[in-house]
Amino acid sequence: MGSKFGDLLKALTKEQSSKSILKILSSIRKGVEWPKNKSNIDKIREMGSLKYFIINLNSRHKHIVDVSLSILGNACMDYNCARDLVGLYNIIHILSKILQRYTIEDSINGRIFRIIGNLCQHSDDLVKIILDKEPQILTQLLDTLKSTIQDISETHINYSEATIIMGLRALRYMISRQSLKKYQIVQTVGSLFFKISQEWQKNKNQENTLDAVINLLYKISKYKEYDTIIILKNLDCGNALEELPKVLLHNPSKIMSIIVNFIGISKFKSDLPVPEICTKFVDEVVRKHIDADTTEFSKESLEHIYYLCTLLDHPANRNGYNCAKTIPLLIQVLEKLKAPTDDHIKCSILLISTLNKCQYEESLLQDQLKCNILDVIIKKMRWIINDTDIYSKHRFRKGFKRKSSTLIRKLQFEDADVQLLEDLERKRACTCLECVDENCTIYYSYSGLSPSIIAENRHRQLSPVSSDDEYSFMSSFKFDRSPSPCSSTNSDYAALTWTSPCSSPRSSKNDASSYSDSDDYSPVCSEADSTEFPVSDYLEGELDEDSQSDLSEIKEQIPAEKTLEHNSTTNLKMRLISEITKLIKSYVKIEPPVPQLASEELLIALINCSESFNNKQSTYITTINVACDILRSPLYLLPLMKTTFIEKIYKLTELAHTSRCIICVDHSCIGKMILKRITYLAECAAGKGDIAHELLRANNDVKVQLVLVIPYIIDDKKILSKLLINCGGLNILMKLLTEDSIYKQRTIKVICSLASRKLNIANPRKLAMDICDNISVSVKTPDDPANIVTFKLDDGSCIEADRDVLIEKSDYFNSLLNGHFKEKNEEIIYLHNVEFKTLNCLLNLIKSNSSLDQVDVDTLLDVIVLSDRYLMNDICCFVRNYVEKHTFSFKTVPTIYKWSLESGLNLLRIECIAFALVTKLMDSSRFSMFDGLFELGYSNELVEDIKALLVRYLGTFSR
């Protein structure tokens, strides 16, 4: 093909008849398809054959001119050929003369318009050249379009669709801000759009022409001249802007781009048909999908939703009429997005961002709340956390060299709250951080946020439709931003550098285009038909041409790594959380406070989201801050006390592992912050008054709900004493203990928390350790213990003991063995109701203070009884303290308590109760211990002992 094509080019240099030239040109035409035959086009330039095609344009035979124009149209797709045609052969002037010669020839006009468009795509400066030196080209182009507007019977001219499309494309490249007014381009394009849209609505034809004129209107709208709106509204044929909603669904992307560009310059609400466009989207797209009862959104539906949201971005469009129809539907769409895919997360971000635009209109916020928006966003947050709980089990994770505390430095509390947090964080710094060597310093800083953290925080909170995230988000919905009107509108073609003196330089990229703009027609045909210009091929590259250029400009402004980051699922979830928190903050500001915010599910979801992204400081703090903002209203106190929220938050303050686990410490800090906020509400005048009133006047169910959380949130001992004693809260707790109800375990936990954390009741084991150090039970025995007495027990067993030691250590044995009883002179003495093991243990303690480690608890308890019977007070005290110090456990406490009651001594009775209430145990062990206590059959005594102990400590604070 290469050598044959070269022969055809050489044949042009020879003199030929018109018929032969036409045949040669026709053959050449078949070998210059772009970009398929780019090598042949290069060969045309290399062999200097362009001048022969220019010469043939002067031919008297129309067909030769037709084919020559077709070849040149393909050739000027190449930058180098286009440069030569303009600079060396002055093709612009030649085309102008041909247009004057063939004024009404459809095929020639179409091919010339195509060449003009192809040349202009390489250089913006060529437009200035045409308008300055050959303005009749633009005039002829406009006359062609005007003749299309008129009836054929009036003009007797019928231009093909391909010619009109090529004319519109060339005009789109040629227009400038000055030419719009000088040549009345807006009037012509607006009238053509009015006519084409009317015909399309009737029979759905000329879709390609409609797309081309819409593209041209979009280019005009980029200049943002208010006069353009006035002209389009007052055309002789009618209001062209009113046609936009009627053809909206044909090309929503470009029409929405036109509207968005015009919104910024409009002066009156009546300038643009925004209500009609909203109604069109709502009725034809959103409502139909909702009525279809499906959760699958097509790509087209998502795009339409995006356009509707974009329309509401402008404050002028967020009026009562538009929002009354759209807000409920947008919330329904948001609810139907149930699959946490990237597309659905992006759409959720968009919808919530749109709802955020209403933050300054309280009536619109109230409308959102009426549509149960809070329930919807709770479900969306559960998307992100996968329904996990912040207080769920986690593995131990040891912390070193942690970054500076985000909780102190980013949460905004009152001074008292900040002081609390600082104390917590200092403790955390000491327990969670280790120095790797002697010179290592603690890496905590309490001075404030570093600039890098502030910048990172601001970056993550950018709006998804107005931030650096815009490219990654918009590209999935194909929405167009408007670049500068002077910028290139073709991203597929090359941006090339002109070296000709008549044009300005321009940067060069790639010569090849991604689509073919060539004509595929029979060169001998004198009239153009539907195949002369490949409309479908043209549309593939042209309809998205501007949007591709716009997006490429945005993409160039965003670093590649940042774009990749924003496309990650994790980052999308963080952006969704950011938008949700902004929306919730808007509801928090409403006065009077919104009752729906007092939701356990909402607050738990916010806390869970902070845990899910605790490595991202902005999100980690934002959600916790929002939760604390909600808890600033006293109206939310009682509703939350009637849920399990406070109990769950209190659970966070308990370390699942040790203080060296950084997750446990994080959870504890979060729990203490939120409890601090609730405590402030509960201890203020209104809060404590409301709680007291409910304890005195409410029904039993409400009272139960309140007393189960009061000890968690009341720090002031006087207030706690009045609520539990004066208002009867403690009686309710004791009643719950005796009942076998669903609240029993919760009651045990809250009573234990009251005793250990609020009343600070001491653990008996610690007290026993202190007392035991001051007790001595060692006994000095004679060097020659010859005075032996034998005790015979009920089972016949005998045991020997030193008579002198017994007389010395026990008043009972002193009277028995050294008094006026007959046993004084007997060597064998009978003892009744005494176990051999118990008496032997007692005698060993008297003789040698032997270890009790191997002695079981029942024997130890019998030793206490026996030592009390025989008036051995030192031994009794020693063994009792030993039991407290070494044998108290969740397994032995029921046994010891039962022994205390049944022995009648009441020794270790209160100590058992105190140990059961304050010792640190897992919940399962604690419940097992209390079950054992209640199974003893002394429930009334047990409850009275617990109450008496609590009242004793509470009473000290009521004075």
XYZ file of N, CA and C in Angstrom, residues 700-841:
426
model
N -42.650 2.585 88.785
C -41.562 1.731 89.256
C -40.544 1.425 88.162
N -41.015 1.256 86.935
C -40.096 0.940 85.837
C -39.086 2.062 85.626
N -39.544 3.293 85.665
C -38.647 4.435 85.487
C -37.669 4.519 86.649
N -38.159 4.304 87.861
C -37.273 4.345 89.019
C -36.159 3.311 88.898
N -36.522 2.119 88.450
C -35.523 1.064 88.283
C -34.465 1.478 87.274
N -34.898 2.050 86.152
C -33.946 2.471 85.131
C -32.985 3.535 85.653
N -33.492 4.418 86.504
C -32.647 5.499 87.007
C -31.643 5.003 88.047
N -32.097 4.194 89.000
C -31.183 3.779 90.066
C -30.082 2.870 89.539
N -30.309 2.246 88.382
C -29.287 1.366 87.816
C -28.132 2.133 87.180
N -28.254 3.456 87.053
C -27.163 4.251 86.471
C -26.733 5.417 87.351
N -27.523 5.744 88.375
C -27.161 6.881 89.228
C -25.758 6.751 89.811
N -25.372 5.603 90.381
C -24.010 5.519 90.952
C -22.900 5.701 89.914
N -23.184 5.496 88.650
C -22.157 5.667 87.623
C -21.858 7.132 87.334
N -22.849 8.000 87.497
C -22.703 9.369 86.997
C -22.671 10.427 88.081
N -23.036 10.103 89.315
C -23.026 11.102 90.392
C -21.718 10.990 91.155
N -20.908 12.051 91.104
C -19.646 12.084 91.839
C -19.777 12.788 93.187
N -20.670 13.754 93.266
C -20.858 14.492 94.511
C -21.501 13.574 95.543
N -20.798 13.330 96.655
C -21.267 12.365 97.650
C -22.550 12.819 98.330
N -22.708 14.113 98.554
C -23.939 14.589 99.182
C -25.148 14.362 98.288
N -24.988 14.682 97.012
C -26.096 14.442 96.074
C -26.391 12.952 95.988
N -25.345 12.152 95.935
C -25.535 10.698 95.864
C -26.264 10.185 97.093
N -25.899 10.685 98.268
C -26.545 10.255 99.505
C -28.024 10.628 99.525
N -28.344 11.831 99.077
C -29.750 12.252 99.088
C -30.590 11.452 98.106
N -30.029 11.184 96.929
C -30.799 10.438 95.932
C -31.025 8.996 96.363
N -30.036 8.382 97.006
C -30.159 6.968 97.357
C -30.865 6.751 98.691
N -30.643 7.655 99.646
C -31.257 7.464 100.961
C -32.555 8.249 101.075
N -32.519 9.545 100.866
C -33.708 10.378 101.053
C -34.781 10.117 99.999
N -34.332 9.854 98.755
C -35.309 9.633 97.684
C -35.607 8.152 97.454
N -35.032 7.288 98.261
C -35.390 5.871 98.188
C -34.684 5.070 97.126
N -33.630 5.615 96.536
C -32.943 4.859 95.491
C -32.308 3.585 95.994
N -31.752 3.622 97.209
C -31.097 2.437 97.758
C -32.103 1.332 98.047
N -33.290 1.688 98.496
C -34.319 0.674 98.749
C -34.703 -0.058 97.471
N -34.741 0.701 96.364
C -35.074 0.075 95.081
C -33.977 -0.903 94.673
N -32.734 -0.522 94.896
C -31.624 -1.419 94.552
C -31.678 -2.690 95.401
N -31.965 -2.543 96.684
C -32.033 -3.725 97.547
C -33.189 -4.634 97.154
N -34.271 -4.037 96.724
C -35.408 -4.835 96.289
C -35.067 -5.607 95.014
N -34.327 -4.967 94.126
C -33.912 -5.645 92.899
C -32.978 -6.816 93.201
N -32.200 -6.687 94.287
C -31.300 -7.779 94.652
C -32.064 -9.021 95.086
N -33.162 -8.817 95.793
C -33.925 -9.962 96.309
C -34.791 -10.606 95.240
N -35.116 -9.850 94.192
C -35.971 -10.387 93.137
C -35.136 -11.114 92.095
N -35.707 -12.162 91.586
C -35.039 -12.910 90.530
C -35.508 -12.351 89.191
N -34.949 -11.192 88.805
C -35.398 -10.483 87.608
C -34.237 -10.304 86.635
N -34.559 -9.721 85.490
C -33.535 -9.488 84.467
C -32.550 -8.409 84.898
N -32.904 -7.650 85.940
C -32.043 -6.556 86.390
C -31.062 -6.981 87.477
N -31.065 -8.238 87.864
C -30.277 -8.631 89.038
C -28.786 -8.445 88.796
N -28.297 -8.912 87.667
C -26.866 -8.772 87.395
C -26.457 -7.311 87.255
N -27.299 -6.516 86.582
C -27.009 -5.088 86.478
C -26.998 -4.440 87.860
N -27.895 -4.894 88.738
C -27.940 -4.349 90.092
C -26.666 -4.675 90.856
N -26.190 -5.898 90.711
C -24.948 -6.294 91.382
C -23.797 -5.421 90.906
N -23.713 -5.181 89.601
C -22.617 -4.381 89.060
C -22.676 -2.943 89.561
N -23.872 -2.371 89.610
C -23.969 -0.963 90.003
C -23.715 -0.808 91.500
N -24.143 -1.768 92.312
C -23.866 -1.691 93.749
C -22.371 -1.833 94.013
N -21.736 -2.729 93.282
C -20.297 -2.890 93.448
C -19.542 -1.632 93.021
N -19.991 -1.013 91.950
C -19.367 0.240 91.520
C -19.573 1.337 92.556
N -20.776 1.393 93.130
C -21.062 2.373 94.178
C -20.128 2.191 95.368
N -19.939 0.944 95.781
C -19.123 0.683 96.963
C -17.646 0.959 96.703
N -17.144 0.563 95.557
C -15.706 0.650 95.317
C -15.268 2.010 94.803
N -16.009 2.590 93.843
C -15.558 3.813 93.186
C -16.121 5.081 93.803
N -17.324 5.017 94.311
C -17.944 6.227 94.853
C -17.753 6.344 96.364
N -17.982 5.240 97.109
C -17.879 5.291 98.564
C -16.486 4.910 99.064
N -15.676 4.351 98.173
C -14.287 3.997 98.509
C -14.192 3.073 99.726
N -15.078 2.107 99.791
C -15.011 1.103 100.860
C -13.748 0.279 100.666
N -13.020 0.087 101.739
C -11.733 -0.597 101.648
C -11.913 -2.094 101.484
N -10.979 -2.701 100.805
C -10.968 -4.149 100.655
C -10.467 -4.777 101.951
N -11.228 -5.680 102.563
C -10.799 -6.297 103.838
C -9.439 -6.978 103.747
N -9.079 -7.478 102.616
C -7.787 -8.148 102.494
C -6.637 -7.164 102.747
N -6.804 -5.925 102.273
C -5.748 -4.933 102.503
C -5.690 -4.536 103.972
N -6.843 -4.415 104.602
C -6.854 -4.068 106.032
C -6.261 -5.188 106.867
N -6.586 -6.410 106.523
C -6.071 -7.550 107.275
C -4.552 -7.612 107.178
N -4.025 -7.286 106.074
C -2.569 -7.308 105.913
C -1.920 -6.301 106.854
N -2.531 -5.143 107.015
C -1.955 -4.138 107.895
C -2.029 -4.566 109.357
N -3.144 -5.132 109.772
C -3.332 -5.538 111.171
C -2.431 -6.708 111.526
N -2.300 -7.647 110.606
C -1.569 -8.872 110.875
C -0.121 -8.610 111.215
N 0.476 -7.578 110.690
C 1.877 -7.286 110.949
C 2.126 -6.929 112.407
N 1.081 -6.542 113.132
C 1.250 -6.114 114.527
C 0.846 -7.189 115.532
N 0.508 -8.369 115.054
C 0.053 -9.424 115.950
C 1.124 -10.499 116.056
N 1.451 -10.904 117.266
C 2.434 -11.976 117.482
C 1.775 -13.107 118.247
N 1.925 -14.313 117.758
C 1.326 -15.468 118.425
C 2.388 -16.454 118.881
N 3.621 -16.053 118.828
C 4.687 -16.958 119.285
C 4.608 -17.148 120.804
N 4.884 -18.337 121.243
C 4.749 -18.685 122.652
C 6.057 -19.307 123.143
N 6.527 -18.860 124.289
C 7.736 -19.439 124.880
C 7.330 -20.648 125.716
N 7.785 -21.790 125.341
C 7.483 -23.030 126.072
C 8.618 -23.371 127.015
N 8.371 -24.059 128.072
C 9.437 -24.442 129.015
C 10.462 -25.314 128.338
N 11.665 -25.287 128.873
C 12.733 -26.101 128.285
C 12.461 -27.595 128.458
N 11.775 -27.937 129.525
C 11.506 -29.374 129.758
C 10.018 -29.548 130.019
N 9.192 -29.604 128.913
C 7.734 -29.678 129.065
C 7.313 -31.068 129.570
N 7.378 -31.276 130.873
C 7.086 -32.613 131.415
C 5.638 -32.741 131.869
N 4.949 -31.567 132.040
C 3.580 -31.605 132.555
C 2.622 -31.788 131.376
N 2.283 -33.040 131.074
C 1.487 -33.362 129.889
C 0.076 -33.742 130.305
N -0.891 -33.275 129.497
C -2.281 -33.661 129.665
C -2.769 -34.267 128.369
N -3.623 -35.299 128.498
C -4.150 -35.994 127.318
C -5.638 -35.687 127.193
N -6.021 -35.218 125.971
C -7.434 -34.943 125.699
C -7.996 -36.079 124.862
N -9.135 -36.611 125.341
C -9.809 -37.687 124.619
C -11.091 -37.120 124.007
N -11.266 -37.347 122.686
C -12.380 -36.724 121.954
C -13.527 -37.710 121.788
N -14.630 -37.230 121.223
C -15.832 -38.046 121.091
C -15.597 -39.260 120.200
N -14.736 -39.160 119.213
C -14.496 -40.282 118.319
C -13.468 -41.264 118.871
N -13.002 -41.040 120.117
C -12.057 -41.939 120.748
C -10.617 -41.591 120.533
N -10.346 -40.641 119.683
C -8.969 -40.240 119.425
C -8.434 -39.425 120.589
N -7.111 -39.479 120.774
C -6.466 -38.755 121.869
C -5.396 -37.830 121.313
N -5.171 -36.782 122.050
C -4.150 -35.823 121.653
C -3.522 -35.242 122.910
N -2.179 -35.146 122.950
C -1.458 -34.649 124.116
C -1.145 -33.162 123.961
N -1.080 -32.499 125.148
C -0.772 -31.078 125.132
C -0.015 -30.721 126.401
N 0.681 -29.592 126.365
C 1.441 -29.097 127.519
C 0.488 -28.350 128.425
N 0.310 -28.881 129.619
C -0.647 -28.318 130.558
C -0.260 -26.875 130.939
N 1.016 -26.634 131.135
C 1.442 -25.298 131.567
C 1.184 -24.240 130.486
N 1.413 -24.640 129.243
C 1.178 -23.674 128.140
C -0.296 -23.357 128.020
N -1.144 -24.372 128.128
C -2.591 -24.140 128.045
C -3.058 -23.224 129.162
N -2.509 -23.465 130.374
C -2.912 -22.617 131.491
C -2.484 -21.171 131.248
N -1.318 -21.011 130.639
C -0.798 -19.659 130.398
C -1.575 -18.926 129.308
N -1.991 -19.620 128.242
C -2.561 -18.948 127.065
C -4.078 -18.855 127.088
N -4.746 -19.636 128.003
C -6.203 -19.661 127.947
C -6.800 -19.560 129.340
N -7.691 -18.618 129.557
C -8.401 -18.507 130.828
C -9.296 -19.713 131.045
N -9.828 -20.228 129.937
C -10.699 -21.414 130.049
C -9.901 -22.585 130.619
N -8.759 -22.896 130.035
C -7.960 -24.021 130.507
C -7.290 -23.706 131.864
N -7.067 -22.467 132.143
C -6.523 -22.097 133.453
C -7.511 -22.462 134.549
N -8.788 -22.170 134.273
C -9.810 -22.509 135.268
C -10.040 -24.012 135.323
N -9.959 -24.654 134.145
C -10.240 -26.088 134.110
C -9.101 -26.905 134.696
N -7.886 -26.555 134.408
C -6.750 -27.391 134.805
C -6.040 -26.888 136.065
N -6.355 -25.662 136.468
C -5.632 -25.118 137.626
C -6.591 -24.546 138.660
N -7.870 -24.907 138.520
C -8.853 -24.354 139.442
C -9.348 -25.404 140.419
N -10.655 -25.326 140.669
C -11.256 -26.199 141.673
C -12.018 -27.349 141.031
N -11.782 -27.588 139.716
C -12.462 -28.692 139.055
C -11.652 -29.971 139.212
N -12.337 -31.081 139.054
C -11.674 -32.378 139.225
C -10.619 -32.623 138.155
N -10.786 -31.965 136.949
C -9.827 -32.181 135.875
C -8.418 -31.714 136.251
N -8.352 -30.975 137.364
C -7.038 -30.468 137.767
C -6.063 -31.603 138.061
N -6.594 -32.705 138.603
C -5.716 -33.785 139.012
C -5.781 -34.983 138.057
N -6.550 -34.845 136.949
C -6.664 -35.971 136.029
C -5.662 -35.810 134.882
N -5.160 -36.945 134.405
C -4.220 -36.928 133.286
C -4.938 -37.048 131.937
N -6.113 -37.660 131.955
C -6.930 -37.781 130.721
C -8.208 -36.993 130.932
N -8.454 -36.079 130.008
C -9.625 -35.204 130.118
C -10.458 -35.382 128.846
N -11.755 -35.508 129.030
C -12.669 -35.689 127.908
C -13.138 -34.302 127.398
N -12.985 -34.120 126.072
C -13.503 -32.905 125.408
C -14.558 -33.308 124.396
N -15.702 -32.648 124.468
C -16.816 -32.994 123.596
C -16.997 -31.932 122.506
N -17.592 -32.382 121.376
C -17.895 -31.497 120.230
C -16.635 -30.805 119.698
N -15.577 -31.597 119.666
C -14.316 -31.066 119.132
C -13.761 -32.055 118.117
N -13.346 -31.507 116.943
C -12.731 -32.324 115.910
C -11.232 -32.446 116.174
N -10.703 -33.621 115.913
C -9.282 -33.856 116.134
C -8.432 -32.884 115.311
N -8.795 -32.712 114.015
C -8.012 -31.847 113.135
C -8.022 -30.402 113.621
N -9.168 -29.974 114.132
C -9.264 -28.588 114.590
C -8.439 -28.372 115.847
N -8.579 -29.305 116.825
C -7.844 -29.153 118.070
C -6.335 -29.275 117.841
N -5.960 -30.167 116.948
C -4.535 -30.329 116.649
C -3.955 -29.050 116.038
N -4.714 -28.421 115.107
C -4.267 -27.161 114.505
C -4.129 -26.078 115.568
